[in-house]
Amino acid sequence: MSIIVQKFGGTSVASAQKIVAAAERAVAAKRDGHQVVVVVSARGKKTDELVGLAAEITDRPQPREMDMLLATGEQESVALFAMAVQKLGEPAISMTGGQIGVVTEASHTKARIRSISTIRLKQHLDAGKIVIACGFQGVDEEGNITTLGRGGSDTTATALAAALTADECQIYTDVDGVYTTDPRIVPAARLVPRISYDEMLEMASLGAGVMHSRSVEFAKKFQVPLRVKPSFSHAAGTLIAPEGDDPGRVVTGLALVRNEARVSLCEIPDRPGVMSQIFASMAAHKIPVDMVVQNVAARGSAEVSFSVPEADLAETLTAAAAAVQELGSGEVRSGTNVSKVSVVGAGMRTHTGVAAQMFQSLAEAAVNLEMITTSEIKISVLVAREKCDAALKAVHRGFNLDADTGVAPGVGVRHPVAERPAVGDDELLKEVVSRLTHMEDIVVSEVQLDESQSRVTIENLPDKPGVCAHLFGAVAEGDVMVDMIVQNVSHTGRAQVSFTVPRDELQPCLLLVREVISAWEGAELSFETEIAKLTVQGIGLRTHTGVGDRMFRALAEEDINVQMINTSEIRISVVVAADRGVAAHGCLVKTFGLG
């Protein structure tokens, strides 16, 4: 029998009437022939109320006691929900995270799931009951109640769906589904009927807000189809699943991260090990660095810039200063009042001109680009915060995302349900333990080596709106496929842009670029015909701060210098000398246990 996991957030269970309405959905799913697990958040403002009560007693509550307190909100919800299901004529049982078997690390208020035992869950499901599970919570190895932090109920639901090999995990929310961008900023934003895991990971971490990235990471890791559905209607919502066939869609959506800050380490040595020291310092301070940009070094010195949440700026500057001191040279510069605008779409892999269109839209809105970084399916730019809303609207309009494409709603993906042995079977327990132990660990799925590209660099470009639009517009007109694009922060009023192209397209690209930059006095073109590009790809790269540290430490130990860096939510790419590509690939494969 197929299994459905349904998750209801706090607004969906805020009152008795809403609890009954949500219970009716669970009952309907069971009567349609599914086994049903429901994950429930605390009701309405209950968590805020509990936090407020704690604050009235002490301004420094112990994390363990806060977890004990906050976990009661979900316990209230599940008990009431189970009563509602029973009143509707179906058997139900409510369970805490500990009763379910959610075991976490011993980190209060933001614990990660280590494992889930599904034995008790399957017992109750096979007995015909609807299981109502507390979201947001688990227990550590010593039985202490822990909570999972932001997005914890979504994480619980997706983790249970993974553990149970569920056919679908349905996330009920107060919006219709995933939109092309935030409809509060862009009223013309449209509902996206289907989106891939990678696209959703990019958008979730970049501020799309509907789904937390941790839950999408679980879904991709265990191939669980997620469906974001409105709690106020029976609309299909948005299916988040493996990449589908939609050749007509190049760009899926846009995301905005409003409150960013940027930090640059300037005049640092251009030698192996430098990036390792910088990222080690960031990891030691648990700084979640975002856009990471290193352009080609000039005159023996390099510069790396990255964006961070503005709230983390002070800690980031401390870490950056420590790194510069350890390096023996360099200067730390920073800027605030910046925002990140990103365009995401799996179609970028096979379509030229996406960057050109984005830059053209921004130029028409008189938006200057402070930083650029790209991946296979994402382009991100850092812009002045006062321009971010205008930038988002311009790019959305530029890609015609406000037009109805006529794409049919996503069709549910069948996730095969494994044949379940009798509860208590030793083989079942062994399978559960082997599959789900450390289920929230970082997963680096692949280290790729690309030796087929060339690098193009233009220095002394005017730092003003429209320059990148002209440059990449000309390249796109020549039907040249651009891969990595890197633009670091300009400190002098002149910009430097580097990008990579297929080696067999280098000469046509150079002809196009020379013609364009001839209009800009002082612009200088250089290139490297043979380079090696390394990409570490996986899930959890954004939420686990040590990935860059491990990557650059491994390269430093092999005495490999890093020439360019750009990042995504799901990959980190670097360019190294062509003759070091194989060695770099080998050391990274070993570092991440893939060989």
XYZ file of C-alpha atoms in Angstrom, residues 7 55 77 147 173 225 231 238 253 279 292 325 466 474 492 499 535 555:
18
model
C 2.629 18.318 6.785
C 11.605 35.782 28.410
C -1.222 20.156 18.099
C 14.488 20.803 18.348
C 0.982 25.999 3.366
C 8.649 13.745 -4.440
C -4.229 24.492 2.738
C 3.864 22.665 -7.124
C 12.333 31.564 -11.363
C 38.013 29.162 4.270
C 32.261 33.429 -3.403
C 47.040 38.201 9.690
C 25.218 48.160 -19.346
C 27.852 40.159 -28.340
C 38.860 51.775 -8.477
C 34.478 33.784 -18.062
C 33.453 21.181 -9.558
C 44.179 21.448 -3.073
